[in-house]
């Protein structure tokens, strides 16, 4: 049975290999998320959001995915267990807000960093879930929630339609592709660090490809017509 | 003291009687919820929701109540602990989306199944809460959240007003009636399986009655006038 | 190292001093929150919210902050572990709804009670977090979430923009000021009951000051101009 095999493999490796994820790497992902979140909120000038609100959205985007991940795993959230997460997220959010002009010119860089961040959150979330004994399928789910949870909470907090459910964003698909690859590779016995690295690469490239080449899912309206699905 | 009596009674029976709820029954409830959720989302064609979004809403409706239930009980969600829930919910959501035309003709069947589902989720949620030592009153609350949590999360995700707070839906009332009955019967020493069965029946009939006969709660505007309440 | 010092200090004191918070005090805070929440919802007459919806919003405001606090601490929510919270919150919500006219005349009293409630929730949340070994910075975060969580969930449930992110409300700032003071005082060795008392006073006065004198944070639009920030 492959599942039991993975678990026992993990109990050995994970503590040494996986949860020595460098704190700076995790915090970097949080910071990039927070910068993005604050820039997003700061652009909504017609909303009369105050400074605190903009910072709050930044913090939500930076930390939300990880908090949802840990709630699903029934663990105390990492951001609650360590002094560093909240100040880093807050500082990054304020930075994103203050440097809005500069960063807008660096838009390409931010999109690239953001794509890497989704990959990182997905890889960390799925690996952590596997390490806590979650079966393969929900481990992918936890990874995807880690990757996109921050932006879902952002849209709920801002009372906007949730972006990732609408045509033209491949966030969740990119995270799913990467985390499925991670789980498959780990099942085949590949080292989790290698698998996580490939997960980050696949997620990042999928997301960047969707931005660069306009990849998107078919709109659900198309389903009204049966022809599309006849051969599916 | 009745509460202690229930608890000790539960520690004996529950493990043998309650948590042998057949997985297929739980998954059937999840599937019906997911079909309903996807059909609901698929009808909102003006929203430009993509395929993933429709499937996601289906999964949210199917699994949301159970996840909220387990978060409140401080347990790892069932959907995260087992490989079956997510694929079943996803497949049911896709099915609901693809067969939108067929199912619309079966509208009565879907409403009936949905009413049974609310009853099942409420009965499972309240029984599980009692089994984990939750007192009677919050056990009802956990059951109601199990029953209606999926549709609350659906409305939040779709940025709609929460349906169950508005005039004309007796979802929460139906679930409350059934779960209160369950708790009262268990307090009186009735077997939990029998009590849960009656809970499902009462919830289903209340819900179907509200659809069939247009039962509804008084709108809160009526409260402006004191007369309504003088004798209450 | 101050953090370790606090923790060991807490393990001794907390069980005797902190978690003997009188239940009536906690329930009073819940009740005031629920009254406020129901009055808020009952005013939205154009929404056609039914009785249950108004009561539900009251319960959400009264219990939401505490539930979010306990989810973040990975504990079973207090409201789920005790029979009193839900009936008190529900009764208070119905009271707020029925007595809407009377209470509106007592508006000043309600605002004052509400300010005290934010202070209490913040103090209880931060103390509980410290007692469970949460580091200082996230302990403040947990306290602020306890204080403002109910009103955040209210706005999400009503599909409104989240009030505390917008210009002119110092809810979160007031809670932050009080809980930071609490953590600093506890770090300096002050008794947690005294520190919590001062937290309540500071939070209450900050909130009342913002209502009385119109204190507010600068709107984020101002950030477009660099001059404001040159000396910051």
mmCIF file of C-alpha atoms in Angstrom, chain A:
data_model
loop_
_atom_site.group_PDB
_atom_site.id
_atom_site.type_symbol
_atom_site.label_atom_id
_atom_site.label_comp_id
_atom_site.label_asym_id
_atom_site.label_seq_id
_atom_site.Cartn_x
_atom_site.Cartn_y
_atom_site.Cartn_z
ATOM 1 C CA UNK A 1 0.000 0.000 0.000
ATOM 2 C CA UNK A 2 1.647 3.188 -1.144
ATOM 3 C CA UNK A 3 -0.024 5.461 1.421
ATOM 4 C CA UNK A 4 1.341 3.714 4.444
ATOM 5 C CA UNK A 5 4.722 3.639 2.732
ATOM 6 C CA UNK A 6 4.761 7.392 2.299
ATOM 7 C CA UNK A 7 3.770 8.018 5.858
ATOM 8 C CA UNK A 8 6.450 5.927 7.448
ATOM 9 C CA UNK A 9 8.944 7.384 4.991
ATOM 10 C CA UNK A 10 7.838 10.821 6.046
ATOM 11 C CA UNK A 11 8.075 10.277 9.748
ATOM 12 C CA UNK A 12 11.713 9.585 9.193
ATOM 13 C CA UNK A 13 12.627 12.204 6.642
ATOM 14 C CA UNK A 14 10.254 15.013 7.291
ATOM 15 C CA UNK A 15 11.568 16.155 10.621
ATOM 16 C CA UNK A 16 15.066 16.332 9.254
ATOM 17 C CA UNK A 17 14.460 17.436 5.675
ATOM 18 C CA UNK A 18 11.100 19.173 5.428
ATOM 19 C CA UNK A 19 10.607 21.205 8.553
ATOM 20 C CA UNK A 20 14.013 22.692 8.316
ATOM 21 C CA UNK A 21 12.498 24.933 5.633
ATOM 22 C CA UNK A 22 14.568 28.061 6.274
ATOM 23 C CA UNK A 23 12.482 30.637 8.137
ATOM 24 C CA UNK A 24 13.763 33.345 5.785
ATOM 25 C CA UNK A 25 12.255 31.483 2.833
ATOM 26 C CA UNK A 26 8.844 31.194 4.474
ATOM 27 C CA UNK A 27 9.007 34.842 5.551
ATOM 28 C CA UNK A 28 10.035 35.915 2.049
ATOM 29 C CA UNK A 29 6.906 34.281 0.636
ATOM 30 C CA UNK A 30 4.813 35.994 3.331
ATOM 31 C CA UNK A 31 6.433 39.353 2.548
ATOM 32 C CA UNK A 32 5.855 39.117 -1.203
ATOM 33 C CA UNK A 33 2.226 38.178 -0.555
ATOM 34 C CA UNK A 34 1.807 41.125 1.827
ATOM 35 C CA UNK A 35 3.373 43.592 -0.629
ATOM 36 C CA UNK A 36 1.021 42.377 -3.352
ATOM 37 C CA UNK A 37 -1.996 42.509 -1.083
ATOM 38 C CA UNK A 38 -1.298 46.043 0.084
ATOM 39 C CA UNK A 39 -0.713 47.259 -3.483
ATOM 40 C CA UNK A 40 -3.991 45.696 -4.522
ATOM 41 C CA UNK A 41 -5.897 47.414 -1.720
ATOM 42 C CA UNK A 42 -4.110 50.731 -2.155
ATOM 43 C CA UNK A 43 -5.319 50.913 -5.746
ATOM 44 C CA UNK A 44 -8.956 50.853 -4.657
ATOM 45 C CA UNK A 45 -8.892 54.551 -3.846
ATOM 46 C CA UNK A 46 -12.623 55.017 -4.337
ATOM 47 C CA UNK A 47 -13.228 52.767 -1.326
ATOM 48 C CA UNK A 48 -11.896 55.183 1.318
ATOM 49 C CA UNK A 49 -9.890 52.445 2.988
ATOM 50 C CA UNK A 50 -7.682 53.880 5.727
ATOM 51 C CA UNK A 51 -4.023 53.068 6.417
ATOM 52 C CA UNK A 52 -4.919 50.273 8.784
ATOM 53 C CA UNK A 53 -7.227 48.717 6.217
ATOM 54 C CA UNK A 54 -4.544 48.646 3.545
ATOM 55 C CA UNK A 55 -2.044 47.154 5.977
ATOM 56 C CA UNK A 56 -4.651 44.637 7.098
ATOM 57 C CA UNK A 57 -5.284 43.438 3.555
ATOM 58 C CA UNK A 58 -1.546 43.039 3.089
ATOM 59 C CA UNK A 59 -1.320 40.943 6.239
ATOM 60 C CA UNK A 60 -4.338 38.873 5.184
ATOM 61 C CA UNK A 61 -2.803 38.054 1.797
ATOM 62 C CA UNK A 62 0.582 37.281 3.346
ATOM 63 C CA UNK A 63 -0.622 35.142 6.215
ATOM 64 C CA UNK A 64 -4.140 33.977 5.263
ATOM 65 C CA UNK A 65 -3.147 30.921 3.244
ATOM 66 C CA UNK A 66 -0.889 29.590 5.975
ATOM 67 C CA UNK A 67 -3.501 30.172 8.676
ATOM 68 C CA UNK A 68 -6.196 28.329 6.686
ATOM 69 C CA UNK A 69 -3.703 25.507 6.032
ATOM 70 C CA UNK A 70 -2.988 25.087 9.725
ATOM 71 C CA UNK A 71 -6.665 25.289 10.693
ATOM 72 C CA UNK A 72 -7.392 22.443 8.264
ATOM 73 C CA UNK A 73 -4.498 20.454 9.734
ATOM 74 C CA UNK A 74 -5.800 21.200 13.244
ATOM 75 C CA UNK A 75 -2.467 22.796 14.192
ATOM 76 C CA UNK A 76 -1.810 26.143 15.807
ATOM 77 C CA UNK A 77 -1.042 28.512 12.886
ATOM 78 C CA UNK A 78 2.667 29.164 12.318
ATOM 79 C CA UNK A 79 1.975 32.917 12.381
ATOM 80 C CA UNK A 80 0.603 32.540 15.931
ATOM 81 C CA UNK A 81 3.509 30.433 17.141
ATOM 82 C CA UNK A 82 6.316 32.784 16.183
ATOM 83 C CA UNK A 83 7.059 36.470 16.725
ATOM 84 C CA UNK A 84 8.387 37.099 13.212
ATOM 85 C CA UNK A 85 5.438 36.550 10.872
ATOM 86 C CA UNK A 86 3.206 39.455 11.850
ATOM 87 C CA UNK A 87 5.884 42.188 11.913
ATOM 88 C CA UNK A 88 7.303 40.986 8.588
ATOM 89 C CA UNK A 89 3.862 40.914 6.986
ATOM 90 C CA UNK A 90 2.942 44.325 8.419
ATOM 91 C CA UNK A 91 6.214 45.926 7.369
ATOM 92 C CA UNK A 92 5.928 44.450 3.880
ATOM 93 C CA UNK A 93 2.354 45.702 3.586
ATOM 94 C CA UNK A 94 3.382 49.233 4.608
ATOM 95 C CA UNK A 95 6.290 49.039 2.175
ATOM 96 C CA UNK A 96 3.989 47.955 -0.635
ATOM 97 C CA UNK A 97 1.669 50.837 0.174
ATOM 98 C CA UNK A 98 4.410 53.485 0.390
ATOM 99 C CA UNK A 99 6.279 52.357 -2.678
ATOM 100 C CA UNK A 100 3.208 51.871 -4.819
ATOM 101 C CA UNK A 101 4.669 54.034 -7.591
ATOM 102 C CA UNK A 102 8.024 52.343 -7.692
ATOM 103 C CA UNK A 103 6.561 48.870 -7.596
ATOM 104 C CA UNK A 104 4.112 49.557 -10.365
ATOM 105 C CA UNK A 105 7.089 50.116 -12.625
ATOM 106 C CA UNK A 106 8.455 46.820 -11.379
ATOM 107 C CA UNK A 107 5.169 45.129 -12.222
ATOM 108 C CA UNK A 108 6.816 42.286 -14.118
ATOM 109 C CA UNK A 109 9.056 41.520 -11.179
ATOM 110 C CA UNK A 110 6.111 41.462 -8.782
ATOM 111 C CA UNK A 111 4.122 39.113 -11.007
ATOM 112 C CA UNK A 112 7.121 36.809 -11.227
ATOM 113 C CA UNK A 113 7.707 36.879 -7.458
ATOM 114 C CA UNK A 114 4.032 36.312 -6.856
ATOM 115 C CA UNK A 115 4.059 33.242 -9.102
ATOM 116 C CA UNK A 116 7.026 31.865 -7.177
ATOM 117 C CA UNK A 117 5.176 32.606 -3.931
ATOM 118 C CA UNK A 118 2.127 30.590 -4.987
ATOM 119 C CA UNK A 119 4.479 27.754 -5.824
ATOM 120 C CA UNK A 120 6.205 27.997 -2.456
ATOM 121 C CA UNK A 121 2.991 28.166 -0.447
ATOM 122 C CA UNK A 122 1.587 25.206 -2.372
ATOM 123 C CA UNK A 123 4.737 23.128 -1.893
ATOM 124 C CA UNK A 124 5.012 23.960 1.824
ATOM 125 C CA UNK A 125 1.306 23.313 2.403
ATOM 126 C CA UNK A 126 1.219 19.957 0.650
ATOM 127 C CA UNK A 127 4.464 18.759 2.222
ATOM 128 C CA UNK A 128 3.277 19.780 5.683
ATOM 129 C CA UNK A 129 -0.051 18.005 5.131
ATOM 130 C CA UNK A 130 1.694 14.795 4.017
ATOM 131 C CA UNK A 131 4.008 15.056 6.997
ATOM 132 C CA UNK A 132 1.006 15.232 9.337
ATOM 133 C CA UNK A 133 -0.413 12.038 7.866
ATOM 134 C CA UNK A 134 -3.025 13.596 5.567
ATOM 135 C CA UNK A 135 -3.875 11.282 2.620
ATOM 136 C CA UNK A 136 -2.726 12.227 -0.878
ATOM 137 C CA UNK A 137 -5.909 13.824 -2.259
ATOM 138 C CA UNK A 138 -6.666 16.157 0.655
ATOM 139 C CA UNK A 139 -2.935 16.938 0.856
ATOM 140 C CA UNK A 140 -3.250 18.487 -2.610
ATOM 141 C CA UNK A 141 -6.336 20.373 -1.400
ATOM 142 C CA UNK A 142 -4.451 21.738 1.612
ATOM 143 C CA UNK A 143 -1.621 22.839 -0.657
ATOM 144 C CA UNK A 144 -3.975 24.638 -3.029
ATOM 145 C CA UNK A 145 -5.732 26.353 -0.114
ATOM 146 C CA UNK A 146 -2.320 27.435 1.213
ATOM 147 C CA UNK A 147 -1.488 28.901 -2.177
ATOM 148 C CA UNK A 148 -4.740 30.718 -2.904
ATOM 149 C CA UNK A 149 -6.274 31.163 0.582
ATOM 150 C CA UNK A 150 -4.737 34.581 1.053
ATOM 151 C CA UNK A 151 -6.277 35.976 -2.114
ATOM 152 C CA UNK A 152 -9.663 34.386 -1.315
ATOM 153 C CA UNK A 153 -9.700 36.020 2.127
ATOM 154 C CA UNK A 154 -8.608 39.315 0.527
ATOM 155 C CA UNK A 155 -11.594 39.307 -1.808
ATOM 156 C CA UNK A 156 -14.006 38.352 0.973
ATOM 157 C CA UNK A 157 -12.605 41.112 3.210
ATOM 158 C CA UNK A 158 -12.894 43.685 0.425
ATOM 159 C CA UNK A 159 -16.388 42.479 -0.486
ATOM 160 C CA UNK A 160 -15.278 41.698 -4.032
ATOM 161 C CA UNK A 161 -16.191 38.681 -6.185
ATOM 162 C CA UNK A 162 -13.538 36.029 -5.576
ATOM 163 C CA UNK A 163 -11.067 36.551 -8.399
ATOM 164 C CA UNK A 164 -9.975 32.965 -8.802
ATOM 165 C CA UNK A 165 -13.473 31.767 -9.632
ATOM 166 C CA UNK A 166 -13.655 33.973 -12.671
ATOM 167 C CA UNK A 167 -12.471 33.573 -16.198
ATOM 168 C CA UNK A 168 -8.838 34.305 -16.891
ATOM 169 C CA UNK A 169 -6.973 33.456 -13.729
ATOM 170 C CA UNK A 170 -5.063 30.217 -13.461
ATOM 171 C CA UNK A 171 -3.921 30.637 -9.849
ATOM 172 C CA UNK A 172 -5.666 27.574 -8.527
ATOM 173 C CA UNK A 173 -4.905 25.463 -11.586
ATOM 174 C CA UNK A 174 -1.220 26.333 -11.355
ATOM 175 C CA UNK A 175 -1.171 25.405 -7.668
ATOM 176 C CA UNK A 176 -3.065 22.176 -8.360
ATOM 177 C CA UNK A 177 -0.675 21.143 -11.130
ATOM 178 C CA UNK A 178 2.345 21.704 -8.912
ATOM 179 C CA UNK A 179 0.997 20.036 -5.801
ATOM 180 C CA UNK A 180 -0.318 16.997 -7.695
ATOM 181 C CA UNK A 181 3.163 16.579 -9.158
ATOM 182 C CA UNK A 182 4.646 16.806 -5.658
ATOM 183 C CA UNK A 183 2.334 14.112 -4.294
ATOM 184 C CA UNK A 184 2.917 11.806 -7.262
ATOM 185 C CA UNK A 185 6.696 12.168 -7.030
ATOM 186 C CA UNK A 186 6.709 11.537 -3.286
ATOM 187 C CA UNK A 187 4.548 8.433 -3.851
ATOM 188 C CA UNK A 188 7.166 7.214 -6.318
ATOM 189 C CA UNK A 189 9.857 7.643 -3.694
ATOM 190 C CA UNK A 190 11.418 10.913 -4.878
ATOM 191 C CA UNK A 191 13.030 13.009 -2.125
ATOM 192 C CA UNK A 192 10.530 15.534 -0.800
ATOM 193 C CA UNK A 193 12.898 18.484 -1.236
ATOM 194 C CA UNK A 194 13.401 17.638 -4.901
ATOM 195 C CA UNK A 195 9.654 17.087 -5.368
ATOM 196 C CA UNK A 196 8.856 20.397 -3.662
ATOM 197 C CA UNK A 197 11.353 22.184 -5.873
ATOM 198 C CA UNK A 198 9.731 20.751 -9.005
ATOM 199 C CA UNK A 199 6.311 21.736 -7.607
ATOM 200 C CA UNK A 200 7.486 25.339 -7.307
ATOM 201 C CA UNK A 201 8.872 25.301 -10.867
ATOM 202 C CA UNK A 202 5.696 23.826 -12.413
ATOM 203 C CA UNK A 203 3.366 26.141 -10.498
ATOM 204 C CA UNK A 204 5.429 29.208 -11.360
ATOM 205 C CA UNK A 205 5.693 28.369 -15.052
ATOM 206 C CA UNK A 206 1.967 27.569 -15.330
ATOM 207 C CA UNK A 207 1.022 30.851 -13.703
ATOM 208 C CA UNK A 208 3.491 32.890 -15.766
ATOM 209 C CA UNK A 209 2.347 31.112 -18.925
ATOM 210 C CA UNK A 210 -1.247 32.084 -18.221
ATOM 211 C CA UNK A 211 -0.197 35.732 -17.829
ATOM 212 C CA UNK A 212 2.121 35.704 -20.858
ATOM 213 C CA UNK A 213 -0.023 33.706 -23.296
ATOM 214 C CA UNK A 214 -3.503 34.335 -21.901
ATOM 215 C CA UNK A 215 -4.236 30.698 -21.064
ATOM 216 C CA UNK A 216 -7.607 30.306 -19.399
ATOM 217 C CA UNK A 217 -10.283 27.783 -18.585
ATOM 218 C CA UNK A 218 -13.448 27.671 -20.692
ATOM 219 C CA UNK A 219 -16.173 29.837 -19.241
ATOM 220 C CA UNK A 220 -18.960 27.811 -17.718
ATOM 221 C CA UNK A 221 -21.499 29.357 -20.068
ATOM 222 C CA UNK A 222 -20.043 27.141 -22.766
ATOM 223 C CA UNK A 223 -21.538 24.217 -20.909
ATOM 224 C CA UNK A 224 -24.963 25.153 -22.116
ATOM 225 C CA UNK A 225 -23.890 23.595 -25.396
ATOM 226 C CA UNK A 226 -23.408 19.876 -25.314
ATOM 227 C CA UNK A 227 -21.136 19.714 -28.324
ATOM 228 C CA UNK A 228 -18.100 20.849 -26.402
ATOM 229 C CA UNK A 229 -18.404 17.920 -24.058
ATOM 230 C CA UNK A 230 -19.456 15.162 -26.405
ATOM 231 C CA UNK A 231 -15.981 13.732 -26.704
ATOM 232 C CA UNK A 232 -14.773 14.555 -23.224
#
